[in-house]
Short mmCIF file of C-alpha atoms and ligand atoms in Angstrom, two decimals:
data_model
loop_
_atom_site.label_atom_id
_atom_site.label_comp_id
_atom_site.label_asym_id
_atom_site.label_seq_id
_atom_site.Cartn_x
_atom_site.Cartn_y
_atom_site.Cartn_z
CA UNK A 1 0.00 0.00 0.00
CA UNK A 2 1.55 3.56 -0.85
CA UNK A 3 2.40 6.00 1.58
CA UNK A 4 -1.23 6.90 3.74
CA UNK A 5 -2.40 10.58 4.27
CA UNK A 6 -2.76 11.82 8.16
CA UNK A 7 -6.49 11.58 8.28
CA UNK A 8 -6.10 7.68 6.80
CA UNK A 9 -2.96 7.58 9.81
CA UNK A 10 -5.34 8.23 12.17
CA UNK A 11 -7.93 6.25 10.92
CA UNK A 12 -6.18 2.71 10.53
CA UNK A 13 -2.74 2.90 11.44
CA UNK A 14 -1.19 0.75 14.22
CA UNK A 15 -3.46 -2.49 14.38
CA UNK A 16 -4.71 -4.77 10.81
CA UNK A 17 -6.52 -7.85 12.13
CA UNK A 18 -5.73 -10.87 10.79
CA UNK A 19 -8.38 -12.89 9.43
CA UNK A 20 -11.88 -12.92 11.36
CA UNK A 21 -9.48 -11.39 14.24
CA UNK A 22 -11.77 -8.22 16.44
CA UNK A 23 -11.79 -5.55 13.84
CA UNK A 24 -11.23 -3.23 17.51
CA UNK A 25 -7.71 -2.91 19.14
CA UNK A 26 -8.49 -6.40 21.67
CA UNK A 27 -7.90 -4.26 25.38
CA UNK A 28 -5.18 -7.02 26.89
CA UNK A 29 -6.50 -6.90 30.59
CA UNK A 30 -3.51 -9.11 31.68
CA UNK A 31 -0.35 -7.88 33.63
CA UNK A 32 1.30 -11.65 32.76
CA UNK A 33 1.92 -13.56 29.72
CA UNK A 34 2.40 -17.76 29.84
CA UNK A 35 5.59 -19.41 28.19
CA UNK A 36 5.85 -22.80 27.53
CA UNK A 37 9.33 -23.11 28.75
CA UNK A 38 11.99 -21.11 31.24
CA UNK A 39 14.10 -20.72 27.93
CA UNK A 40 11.38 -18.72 26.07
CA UNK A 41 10.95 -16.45 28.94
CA UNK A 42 15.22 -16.23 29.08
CA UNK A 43 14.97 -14.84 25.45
CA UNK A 44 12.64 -12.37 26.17
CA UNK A 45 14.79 -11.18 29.38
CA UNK A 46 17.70 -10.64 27.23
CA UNK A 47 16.08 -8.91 25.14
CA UNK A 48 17.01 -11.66 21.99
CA UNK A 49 13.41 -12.20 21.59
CA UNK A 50 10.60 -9.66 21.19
CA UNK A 51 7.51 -10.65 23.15
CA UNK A 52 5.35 -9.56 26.29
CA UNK A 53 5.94 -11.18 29.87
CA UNK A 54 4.86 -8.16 32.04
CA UNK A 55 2.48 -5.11 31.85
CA UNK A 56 4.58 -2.68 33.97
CA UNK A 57 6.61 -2.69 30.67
CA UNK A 58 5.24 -3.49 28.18
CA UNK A 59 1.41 -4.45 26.73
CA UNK A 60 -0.08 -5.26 22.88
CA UNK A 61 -2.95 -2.54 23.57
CA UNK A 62 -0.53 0.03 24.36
CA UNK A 63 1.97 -1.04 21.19
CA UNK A 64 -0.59 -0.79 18.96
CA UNK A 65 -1.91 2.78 19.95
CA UNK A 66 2.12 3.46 19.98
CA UNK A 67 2.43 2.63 16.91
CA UNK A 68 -0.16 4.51 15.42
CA UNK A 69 1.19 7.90 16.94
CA UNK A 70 4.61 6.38 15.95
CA UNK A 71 2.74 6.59 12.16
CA UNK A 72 1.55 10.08 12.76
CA UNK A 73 4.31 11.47 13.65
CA UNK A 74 6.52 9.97 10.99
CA UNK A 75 8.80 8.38 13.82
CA UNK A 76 10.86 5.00 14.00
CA UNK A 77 9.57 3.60 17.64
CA UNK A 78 7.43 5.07 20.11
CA UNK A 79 6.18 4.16 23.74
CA UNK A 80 2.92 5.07 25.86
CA UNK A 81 3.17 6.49 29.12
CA UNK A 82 0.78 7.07 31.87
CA UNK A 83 0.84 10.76 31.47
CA UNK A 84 2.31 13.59 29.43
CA UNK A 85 4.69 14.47 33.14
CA UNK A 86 5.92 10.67 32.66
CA UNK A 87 6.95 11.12 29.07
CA UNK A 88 8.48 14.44 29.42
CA UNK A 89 10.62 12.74 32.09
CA UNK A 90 11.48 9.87 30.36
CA UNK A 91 12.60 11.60 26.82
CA UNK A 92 15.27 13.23 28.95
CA UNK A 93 16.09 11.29 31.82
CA UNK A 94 16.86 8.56 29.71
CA UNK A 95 20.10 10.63 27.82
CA UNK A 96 20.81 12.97 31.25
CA UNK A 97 22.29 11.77 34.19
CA UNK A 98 23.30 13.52 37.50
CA UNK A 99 25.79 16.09 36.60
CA UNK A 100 24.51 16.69 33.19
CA UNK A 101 22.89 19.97 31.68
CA UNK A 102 19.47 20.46 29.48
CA UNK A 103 18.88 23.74 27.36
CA UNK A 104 14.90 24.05 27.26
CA UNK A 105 12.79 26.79 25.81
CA UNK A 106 11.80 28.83 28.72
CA UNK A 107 8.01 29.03 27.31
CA UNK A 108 6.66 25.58 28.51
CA UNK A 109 3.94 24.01 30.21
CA UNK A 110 4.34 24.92 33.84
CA UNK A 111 4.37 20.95 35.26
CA UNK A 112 6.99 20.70 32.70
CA UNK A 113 9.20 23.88 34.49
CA UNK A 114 8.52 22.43 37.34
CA UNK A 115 9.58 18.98 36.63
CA UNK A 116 13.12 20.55 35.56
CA UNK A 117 13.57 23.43 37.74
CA UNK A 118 12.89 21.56 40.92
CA UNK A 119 12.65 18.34 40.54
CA UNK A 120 14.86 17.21 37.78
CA UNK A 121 17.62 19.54 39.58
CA UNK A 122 16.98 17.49 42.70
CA UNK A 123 18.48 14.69 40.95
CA UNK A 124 21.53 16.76 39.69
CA UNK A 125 20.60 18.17 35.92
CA UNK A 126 21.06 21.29 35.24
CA UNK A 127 18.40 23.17 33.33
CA UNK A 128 19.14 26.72 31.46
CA UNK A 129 16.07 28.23 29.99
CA UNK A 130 15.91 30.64 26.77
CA UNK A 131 13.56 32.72 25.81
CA UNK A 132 11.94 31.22 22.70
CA UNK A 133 12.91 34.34 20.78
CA UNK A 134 16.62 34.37 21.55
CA UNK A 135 18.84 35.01 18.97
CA UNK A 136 20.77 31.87 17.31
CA UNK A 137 23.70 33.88 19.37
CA UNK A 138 22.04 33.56 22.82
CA UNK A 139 20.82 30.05 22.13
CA UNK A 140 24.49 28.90 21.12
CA UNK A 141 25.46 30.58 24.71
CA UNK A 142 23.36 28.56 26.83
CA UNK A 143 25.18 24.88 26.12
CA UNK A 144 27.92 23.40 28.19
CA UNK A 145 30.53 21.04 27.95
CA UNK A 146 27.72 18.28 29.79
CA UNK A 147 24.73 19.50 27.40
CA UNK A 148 22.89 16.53 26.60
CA UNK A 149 19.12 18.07 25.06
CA UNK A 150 17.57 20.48 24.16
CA UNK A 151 13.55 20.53 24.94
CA UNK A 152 10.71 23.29 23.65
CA UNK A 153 7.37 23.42 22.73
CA UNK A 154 5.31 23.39 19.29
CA UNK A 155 3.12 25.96 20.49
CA UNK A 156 3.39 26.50 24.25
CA UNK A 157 0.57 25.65 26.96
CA UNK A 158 -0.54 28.54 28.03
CA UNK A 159 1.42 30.98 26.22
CA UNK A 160 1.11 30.09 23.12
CA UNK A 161 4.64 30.96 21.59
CA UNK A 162 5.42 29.04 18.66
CA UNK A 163 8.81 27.48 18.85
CA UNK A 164 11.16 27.95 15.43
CA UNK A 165 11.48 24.65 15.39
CA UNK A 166 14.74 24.61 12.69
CA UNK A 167 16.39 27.12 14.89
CA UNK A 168 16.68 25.39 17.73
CA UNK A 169 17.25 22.25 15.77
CA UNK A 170 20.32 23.73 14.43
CA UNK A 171 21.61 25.03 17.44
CA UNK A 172 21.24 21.40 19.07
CA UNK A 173 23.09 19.73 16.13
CA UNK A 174 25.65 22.18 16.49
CA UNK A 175 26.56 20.97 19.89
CA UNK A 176 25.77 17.00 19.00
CA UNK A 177 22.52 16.73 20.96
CA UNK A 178 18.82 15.73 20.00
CA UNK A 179 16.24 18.21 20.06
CA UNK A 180 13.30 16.72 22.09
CA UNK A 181 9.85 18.46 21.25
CA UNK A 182 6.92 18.21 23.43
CA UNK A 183 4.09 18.38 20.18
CA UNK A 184 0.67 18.37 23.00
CA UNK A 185 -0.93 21.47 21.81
CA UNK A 186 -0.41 21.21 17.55
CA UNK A 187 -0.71 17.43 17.19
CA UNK A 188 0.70 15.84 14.47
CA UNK A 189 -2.28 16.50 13.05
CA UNK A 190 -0.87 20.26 12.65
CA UNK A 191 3.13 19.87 12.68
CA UNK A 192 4.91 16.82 12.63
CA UNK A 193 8.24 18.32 14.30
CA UNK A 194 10.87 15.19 12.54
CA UNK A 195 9.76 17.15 9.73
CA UNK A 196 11.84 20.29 10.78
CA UNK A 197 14.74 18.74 12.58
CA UNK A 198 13.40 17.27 15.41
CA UNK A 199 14.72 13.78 16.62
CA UNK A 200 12.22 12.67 19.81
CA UNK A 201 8.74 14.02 20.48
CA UNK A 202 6.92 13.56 23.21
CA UNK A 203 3.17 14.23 23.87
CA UNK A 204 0.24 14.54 26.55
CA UNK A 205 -1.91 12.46 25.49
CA UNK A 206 -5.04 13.48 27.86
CA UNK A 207 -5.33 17.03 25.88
CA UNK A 208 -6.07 16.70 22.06
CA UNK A 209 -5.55 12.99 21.27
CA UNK A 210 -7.82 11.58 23.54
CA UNK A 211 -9.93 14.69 23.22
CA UNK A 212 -12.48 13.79 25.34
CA UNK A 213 -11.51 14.88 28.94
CA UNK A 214 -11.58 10.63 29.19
CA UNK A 215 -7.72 9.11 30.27
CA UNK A 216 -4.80 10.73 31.66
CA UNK A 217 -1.65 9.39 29.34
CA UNK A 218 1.44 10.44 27.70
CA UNK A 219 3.74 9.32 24.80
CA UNK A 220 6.97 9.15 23.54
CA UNK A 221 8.30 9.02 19.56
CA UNK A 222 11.89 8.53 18.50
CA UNK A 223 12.56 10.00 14.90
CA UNK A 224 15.51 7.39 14.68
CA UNK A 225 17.55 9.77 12.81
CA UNK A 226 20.00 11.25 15.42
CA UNK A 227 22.91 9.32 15.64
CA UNK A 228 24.00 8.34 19.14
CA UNK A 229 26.78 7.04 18.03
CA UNK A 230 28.99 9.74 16.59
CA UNK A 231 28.87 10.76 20.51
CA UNK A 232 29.53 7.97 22.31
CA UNK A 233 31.19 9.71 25.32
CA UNK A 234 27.88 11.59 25.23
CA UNK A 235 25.79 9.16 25.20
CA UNK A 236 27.07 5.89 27.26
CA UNK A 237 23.50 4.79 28.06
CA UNK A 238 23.36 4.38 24.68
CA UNK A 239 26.51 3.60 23.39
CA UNK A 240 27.86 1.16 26.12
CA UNK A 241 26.68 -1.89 27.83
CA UNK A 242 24.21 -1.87 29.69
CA UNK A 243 24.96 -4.05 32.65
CA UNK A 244 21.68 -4.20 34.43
CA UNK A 245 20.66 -5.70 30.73
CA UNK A 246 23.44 -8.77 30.62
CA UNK A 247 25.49 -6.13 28.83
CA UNK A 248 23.53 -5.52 25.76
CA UNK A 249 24.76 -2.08 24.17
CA UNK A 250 21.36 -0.55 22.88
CA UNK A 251 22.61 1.16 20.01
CA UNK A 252 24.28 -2.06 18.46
CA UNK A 253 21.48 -4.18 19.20
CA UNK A 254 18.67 -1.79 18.12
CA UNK A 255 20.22 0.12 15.82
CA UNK A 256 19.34 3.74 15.66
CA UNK A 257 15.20 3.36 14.74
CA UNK A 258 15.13 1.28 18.20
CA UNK A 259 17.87 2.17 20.64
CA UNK A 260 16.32 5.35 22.43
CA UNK A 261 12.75 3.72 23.05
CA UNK A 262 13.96 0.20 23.67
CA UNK A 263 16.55 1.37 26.65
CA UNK A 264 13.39 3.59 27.63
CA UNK A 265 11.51 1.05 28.26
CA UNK A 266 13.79 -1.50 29.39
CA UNK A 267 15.62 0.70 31.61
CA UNK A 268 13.14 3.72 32.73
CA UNK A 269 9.28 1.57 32.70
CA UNK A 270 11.36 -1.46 34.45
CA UNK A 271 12.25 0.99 36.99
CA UNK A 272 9.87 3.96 37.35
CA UNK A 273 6.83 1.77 36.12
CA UNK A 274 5.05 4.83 34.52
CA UNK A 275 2.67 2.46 31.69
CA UNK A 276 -0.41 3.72 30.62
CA UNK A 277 -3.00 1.20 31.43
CA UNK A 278 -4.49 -0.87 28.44
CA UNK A 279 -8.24 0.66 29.56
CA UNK A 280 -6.93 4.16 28.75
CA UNK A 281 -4.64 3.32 25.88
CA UNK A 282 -7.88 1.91 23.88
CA UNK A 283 -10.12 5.06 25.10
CA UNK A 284 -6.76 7.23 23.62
CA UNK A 285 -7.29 5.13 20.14
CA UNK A 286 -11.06 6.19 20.07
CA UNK A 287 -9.73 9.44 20.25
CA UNK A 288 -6.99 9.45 17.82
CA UNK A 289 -9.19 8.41 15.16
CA UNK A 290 -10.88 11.49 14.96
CA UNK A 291 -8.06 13.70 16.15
CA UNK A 292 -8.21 14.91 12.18
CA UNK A 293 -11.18 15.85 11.90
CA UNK A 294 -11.96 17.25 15.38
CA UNK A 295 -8.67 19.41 14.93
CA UNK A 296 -10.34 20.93 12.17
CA UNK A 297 -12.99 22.29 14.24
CA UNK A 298 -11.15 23.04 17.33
CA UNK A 299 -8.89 25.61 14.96
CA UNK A 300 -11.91 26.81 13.26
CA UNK A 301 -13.40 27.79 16.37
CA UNK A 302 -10.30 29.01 17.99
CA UNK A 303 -10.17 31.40 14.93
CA UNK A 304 -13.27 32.66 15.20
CA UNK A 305 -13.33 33.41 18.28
CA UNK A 306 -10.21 35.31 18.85
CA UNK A 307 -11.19 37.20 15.76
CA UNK A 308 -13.87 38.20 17.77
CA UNK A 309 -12.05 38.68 20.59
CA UNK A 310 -9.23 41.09 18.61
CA UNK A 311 -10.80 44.55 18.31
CA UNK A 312 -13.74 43.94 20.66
CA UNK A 313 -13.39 47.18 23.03
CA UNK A 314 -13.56 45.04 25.95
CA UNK A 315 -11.04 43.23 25.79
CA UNK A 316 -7.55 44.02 26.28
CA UNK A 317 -5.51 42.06 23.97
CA UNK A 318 -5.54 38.57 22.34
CA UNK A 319 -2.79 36.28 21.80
CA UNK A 320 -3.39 33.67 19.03
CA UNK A 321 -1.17 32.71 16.66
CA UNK A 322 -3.50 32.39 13.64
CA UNK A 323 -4.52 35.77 13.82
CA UNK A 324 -2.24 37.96 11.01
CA UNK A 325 -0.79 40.59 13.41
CA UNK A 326 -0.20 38.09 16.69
CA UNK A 327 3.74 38.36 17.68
CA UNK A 328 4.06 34.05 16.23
CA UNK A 329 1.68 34.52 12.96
CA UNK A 330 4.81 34.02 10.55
CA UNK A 331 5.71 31.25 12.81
CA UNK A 332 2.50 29.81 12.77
CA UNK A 333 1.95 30.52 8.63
CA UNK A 334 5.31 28.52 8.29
CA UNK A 335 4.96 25.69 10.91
CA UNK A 336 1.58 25.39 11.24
CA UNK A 337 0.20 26.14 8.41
CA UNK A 338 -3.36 23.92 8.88
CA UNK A 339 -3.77 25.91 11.49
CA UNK A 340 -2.46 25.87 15.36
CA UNK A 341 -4.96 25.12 18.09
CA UNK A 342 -8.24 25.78 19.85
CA UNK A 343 -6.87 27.67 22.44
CA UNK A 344 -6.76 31.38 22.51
CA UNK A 345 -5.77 33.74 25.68
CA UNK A 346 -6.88 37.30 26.17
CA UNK A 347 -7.00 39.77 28.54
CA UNK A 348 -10.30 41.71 29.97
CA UNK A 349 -9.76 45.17 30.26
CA UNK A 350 -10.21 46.07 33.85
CA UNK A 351 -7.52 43.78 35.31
CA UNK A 352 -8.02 40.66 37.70
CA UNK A 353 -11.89 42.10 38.96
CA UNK A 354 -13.07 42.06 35.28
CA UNK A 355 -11.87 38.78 34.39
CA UNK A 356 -13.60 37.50 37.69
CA UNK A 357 -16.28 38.72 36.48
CA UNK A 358 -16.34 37.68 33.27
CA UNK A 359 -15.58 33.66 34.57
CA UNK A 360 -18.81 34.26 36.67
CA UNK A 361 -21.25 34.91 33.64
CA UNK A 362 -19.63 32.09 31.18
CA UNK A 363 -22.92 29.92 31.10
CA UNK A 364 -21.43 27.56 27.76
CA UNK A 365 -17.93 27.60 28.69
CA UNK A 366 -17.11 25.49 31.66
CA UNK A 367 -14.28 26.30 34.34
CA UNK A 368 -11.40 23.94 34.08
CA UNK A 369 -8.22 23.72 35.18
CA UNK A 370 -8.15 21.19 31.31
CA UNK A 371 -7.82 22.55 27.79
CA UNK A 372 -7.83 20.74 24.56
CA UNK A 373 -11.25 19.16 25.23
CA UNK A 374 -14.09 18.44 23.16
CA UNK A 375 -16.64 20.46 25.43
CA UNK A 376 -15.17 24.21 26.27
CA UNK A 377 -13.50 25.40 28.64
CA UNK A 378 -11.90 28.49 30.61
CA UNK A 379 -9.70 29.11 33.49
CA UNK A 380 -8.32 32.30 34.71
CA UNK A 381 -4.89 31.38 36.04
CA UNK A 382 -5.02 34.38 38.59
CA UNK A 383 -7.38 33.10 40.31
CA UNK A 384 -7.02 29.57 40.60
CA UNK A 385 -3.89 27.86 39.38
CA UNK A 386 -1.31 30.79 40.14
CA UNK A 387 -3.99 32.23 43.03
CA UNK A 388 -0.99 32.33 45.70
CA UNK A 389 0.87 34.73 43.62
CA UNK A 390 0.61 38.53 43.87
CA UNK A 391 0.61 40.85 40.90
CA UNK A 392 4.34 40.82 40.89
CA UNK A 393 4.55 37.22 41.23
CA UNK A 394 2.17 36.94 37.76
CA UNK A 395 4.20 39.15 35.54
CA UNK A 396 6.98 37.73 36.50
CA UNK A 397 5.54 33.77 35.74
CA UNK A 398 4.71 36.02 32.25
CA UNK A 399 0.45 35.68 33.69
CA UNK A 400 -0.89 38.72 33.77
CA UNK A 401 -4.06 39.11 36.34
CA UNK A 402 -6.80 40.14 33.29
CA UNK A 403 -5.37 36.43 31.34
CA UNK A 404 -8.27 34.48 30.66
CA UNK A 405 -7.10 31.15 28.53
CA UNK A 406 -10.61 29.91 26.40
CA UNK A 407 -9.92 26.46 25.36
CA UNK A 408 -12.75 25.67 22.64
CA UNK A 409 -14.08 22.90 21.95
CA UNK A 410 -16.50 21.49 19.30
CA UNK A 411 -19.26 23.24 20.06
CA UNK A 412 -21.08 25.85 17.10
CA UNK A 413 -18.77 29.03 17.32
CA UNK A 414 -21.86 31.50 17.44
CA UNK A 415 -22.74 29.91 20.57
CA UNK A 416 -18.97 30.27 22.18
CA UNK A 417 -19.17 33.56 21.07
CA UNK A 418 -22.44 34.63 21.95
CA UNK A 419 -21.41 33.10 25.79
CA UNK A 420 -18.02 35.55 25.38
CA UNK A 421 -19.55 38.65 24.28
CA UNK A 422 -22.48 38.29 26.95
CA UNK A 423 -19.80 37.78 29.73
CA UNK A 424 -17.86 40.95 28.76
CA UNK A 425 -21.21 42.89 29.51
C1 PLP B 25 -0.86 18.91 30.10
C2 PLP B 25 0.45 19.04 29.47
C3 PLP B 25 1.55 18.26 29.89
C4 PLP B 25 1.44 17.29 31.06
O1 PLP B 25 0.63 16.23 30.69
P1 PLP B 25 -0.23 15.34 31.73
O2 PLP B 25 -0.86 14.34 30.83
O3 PLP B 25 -1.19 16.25 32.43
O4 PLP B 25 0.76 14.73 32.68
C5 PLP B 25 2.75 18.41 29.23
N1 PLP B 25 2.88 19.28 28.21
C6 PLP B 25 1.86 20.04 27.79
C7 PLP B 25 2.06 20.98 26.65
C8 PLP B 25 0.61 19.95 28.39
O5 PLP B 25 -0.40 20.73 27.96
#
C-alpha cells in the first residue's frame, strides 16, 4: 500500500486484524503472559526475543496505539506512558544523568518547568532556559561542555509561543545533541516536528488525542535519525553496555530506529513503572481516530473566536497565533500552516476584577483547570492555578491578572461567542 495521508494515519494505522481477528484494538487486561518453557521467557529477558511477559513494561494494547502515533508522527519507535509528566521525564532522563545539563525553551507548560527546575535539579541536571525568541547567538550561549538536550514546545501551553522549530534544531546539532519536542498542543495532526529537525517528540496524550476529557496518558516518539553514536562519550546509556541488561549495548542491538525507546523502556518503565493502562490506551485510540477531523474544528473555532475577541473594546488584547498581526503569525503561517490550536488567551480590560467577572457569567464555557477538550472550557490562572501569587509574582511567571485562557471545543462558534460577548457585559 503507498504511503497513507494523516487523516487515513489516524484512521487505521497501528493495528490490521488478521483474518476474522476483532476488527477493535483487543484491550489485553492481563499484567502476565504464559511461556511454555523457562528458555522462552530467558529470550525475552535478554532482550534476543521480542515478546510480552509483564504489563509494567510493556502491553499489545498500548503497542498498537504506539504505533499509530509512531505513524503520525513519521517516527521510527514510540512508547505510551501514563501521562504527558511521565513522558516528558522519560525523553530526557533517559540521555541525562546527574551532573549533566538540558537547554529548554523557557516558554513551557508549567508541570513541565517544574519537573526541571525543581525536581529534575533534585536529581543533579542542570536546566538553562531561553527565551523562545533568543537570537541563534544567545541560544548557542546557553550549552555546556555536559549538554545533553535540548527541549521546547510546538506551540506552548498557556502561552502560546510558537517554537522555530529549525532554529533550535540547528543550534542542538551544532553541539551534538537531540532536540526533544513536546508536540501536545499542535498534534501531528498540525506539525509533525521530525519534519523540521526534530529527533524525539513527546506528547500529553489526555489534551487533544484523547480529546475527550476521558484518560490521563502520555507518549513518547523517537525519529531514529539522530545518531547516538557519533557521541559515544555523550551518550554511554546508549553507546555502552548496559549491565543491568546482561550487557547488551542498545545502540548495536537496536540500531538507531530502536535504541532510544527500547533502553526507555527496558531501563526507565522497568524501573519507574510509569505504563499507561491498556483501559486508557484503547479510550486514547477512540480518540486518535478522529483527532483529524476534530482538529479541524477546534482551529476553526479558535479562529473565530479570537477574531472576535481582537478589536472587541472590551477586551484588552488577544494572543493567538493564527490571527495575522499576533507576535508568532509568521511562525505559525510557516509551521503550522493547517492551522495551530483551539486555544486562545486574552485579557479583559479592567484587570483581575473584570476577568472575575467575566468567569462568573460564562454559562457555555465550563471552568477547568483542562484545555484541549471536546466540550469548552476556561480558566483564569489568577485566580485559581497561580492564586498564591501577587501581581508581581504573575508578571513575573509572564500571567498577567486580566489572562483568561478559552480552550474551545467542538461546540457551534456562534454559541462560544455569543457566551463571550455576553460575559464581557
Ligand atoms: C498537560 C500538558 C503536559 C502534562 O501532561 P499530563 O498528561 O497532564 O501529565 C505536558 N505538556 C503540555 C504541553 C501539556 O499541555
Amino acid at each position: 500500500m503507498s504511503e497513507t495521508r494523516i487523516g487515513t494515519k489516524c484512521v487505521q494505522s497501528g493495528y490490521t486484524p488478521g483474518n476474522g481477528e476483532p476488527r477493535e484494538i483487543p484491550i489485553i487486561q492481563s499484567t502476565t503472559f504464559k511461556y511454555a518453557t523457562s528458555e522462552d521467557m530467558g529470550k525475552l529477558f535478554d532482550l534476543e526475543a521480542s515478546g510480552y511477559f509483564y504489563t509494567r513494561l510493556q502491553n499489545p494494547t498500548n503497542d498498537h496505539v504506539a504505533a499509530k502515533i509512531t505513524a503520525l508522527e513519521g517516527g521510527s519507535a514510540g512508547m505510551l506512558t501514563s501521562s504527558g509528566q511521565a513522558a516528558s521525564f522519560y525523553s530526557v532522563f533517559n540521555i541525562a544523568s546527574c551532573g549533566d545539563h538540558v537547554v529548554s525553551s523557557s516558554s513551557i507548560y508549567g508541570g513541565t518547568y517544574n519537573l526541571f527546575a525543581v525536581t529534575m535539579k533534585r536529581m543533579g541536571i542542570d536546566f538553562t532556559f531561553v527565551s523562545p525568541d533568543c537570537t541563534p547567538e544567545e541560544l548557542d550561549a546557553a550549552f555546556r561542555p555536559n549538554t545533553k538536550a535540548v527541549f521546547g514546545e510546538t506551540i506552548a501551553n498557556p502561552a502560546l509561543t510558537v517554537l522555530d522549530i529549525e532554529k533550535f534544531a540547528a543550534a542542538a546539532h551544532a553541539h551534538g545533541v537531540p532536540l526533544i519536542i513536546d508536540n501536545t498542543f499542535a498534534t501531528p495532526v498540525n506539525c509533525r516536528p521530525f519534519e523540521w529537525g526534530a529527533d524525539i517528540v513527546t506528547h500529553s496524550t489526555t489534551k487533544y488525542m484523547d480529546g475527550h476529557g476521558a484518560a490521563v496518558g502520555g507518549a513518547i516518539i523517537d525519529s531514529g535519525k539522530f545518531d547516538w553514536t557519533k557521541y559515544p562519550d555523550k551518550f554511554p546509556g546508549l553507546c555502552t553496555p548496559d549491565e543491568s541488561y546482561h550487557g547488551i549495548t542498545y545502540t548495536e542491538r537496536f540500531g538507531l530506529e530502536g535504541a532510544f525507546i527500547t533502553k526507555a523502556t527496558a531501563q526507565l518503565m522497568r524501573d519507574f513503572g510509569s505504563i499507561q493502562s491498556p483501559q486508557n490506551a484503547f479510550y486514547l485510540n477512540l480518540g486518535l481516530e478522529s483527532l483529524h477531523v476534530r482538529m479541524k474544528r477546534h482551529c476553526e473555532n479558535g479562529q473565530a473566536v479570537a477574531e472576535f475577541l481582537n478589536g472587541n473594546p472590551k477586551v484588552a488584547w488577544v494572543a493567538y497565533p493564527g490571527l495575522p498581526g499576533d507576535k508568532y503569525y509568521a511562525l505559525a503561517q510557516k509551521y503550522l500552516p493547517n492551522g495551530s490550536c483551539g486555544v486562545v488567551s486574552f485579557g479583559v480590560k479592567g484587570g483581575r476584577a473584570a476577568a472575575e467577572e467575566f468567569m462568573r457569567r460564562l454559562r457555555v464555557a465550563a471552568i477547568e483547570t483542562h484545555v484541549a477538550d471536546a466540550r469548552t472550557c476556561c480558566l483564569h490562572p489568577a485566580s485559581a492555578t497561580h492564586r498564591q501569587m501577587n501581581d508581581a509574582e504573575l508578571a513575573a511567571a509572564g500571567v498577567s491578572p486580566d489572562l483568561v485562557r478559552f480552550s474551545c471545543g467542538l461546540e457551534d462558534a456562534e454559541d462560544l461567542i455569543g457566551d463571550i460577548a455576553q460575559a464581557l457585559g
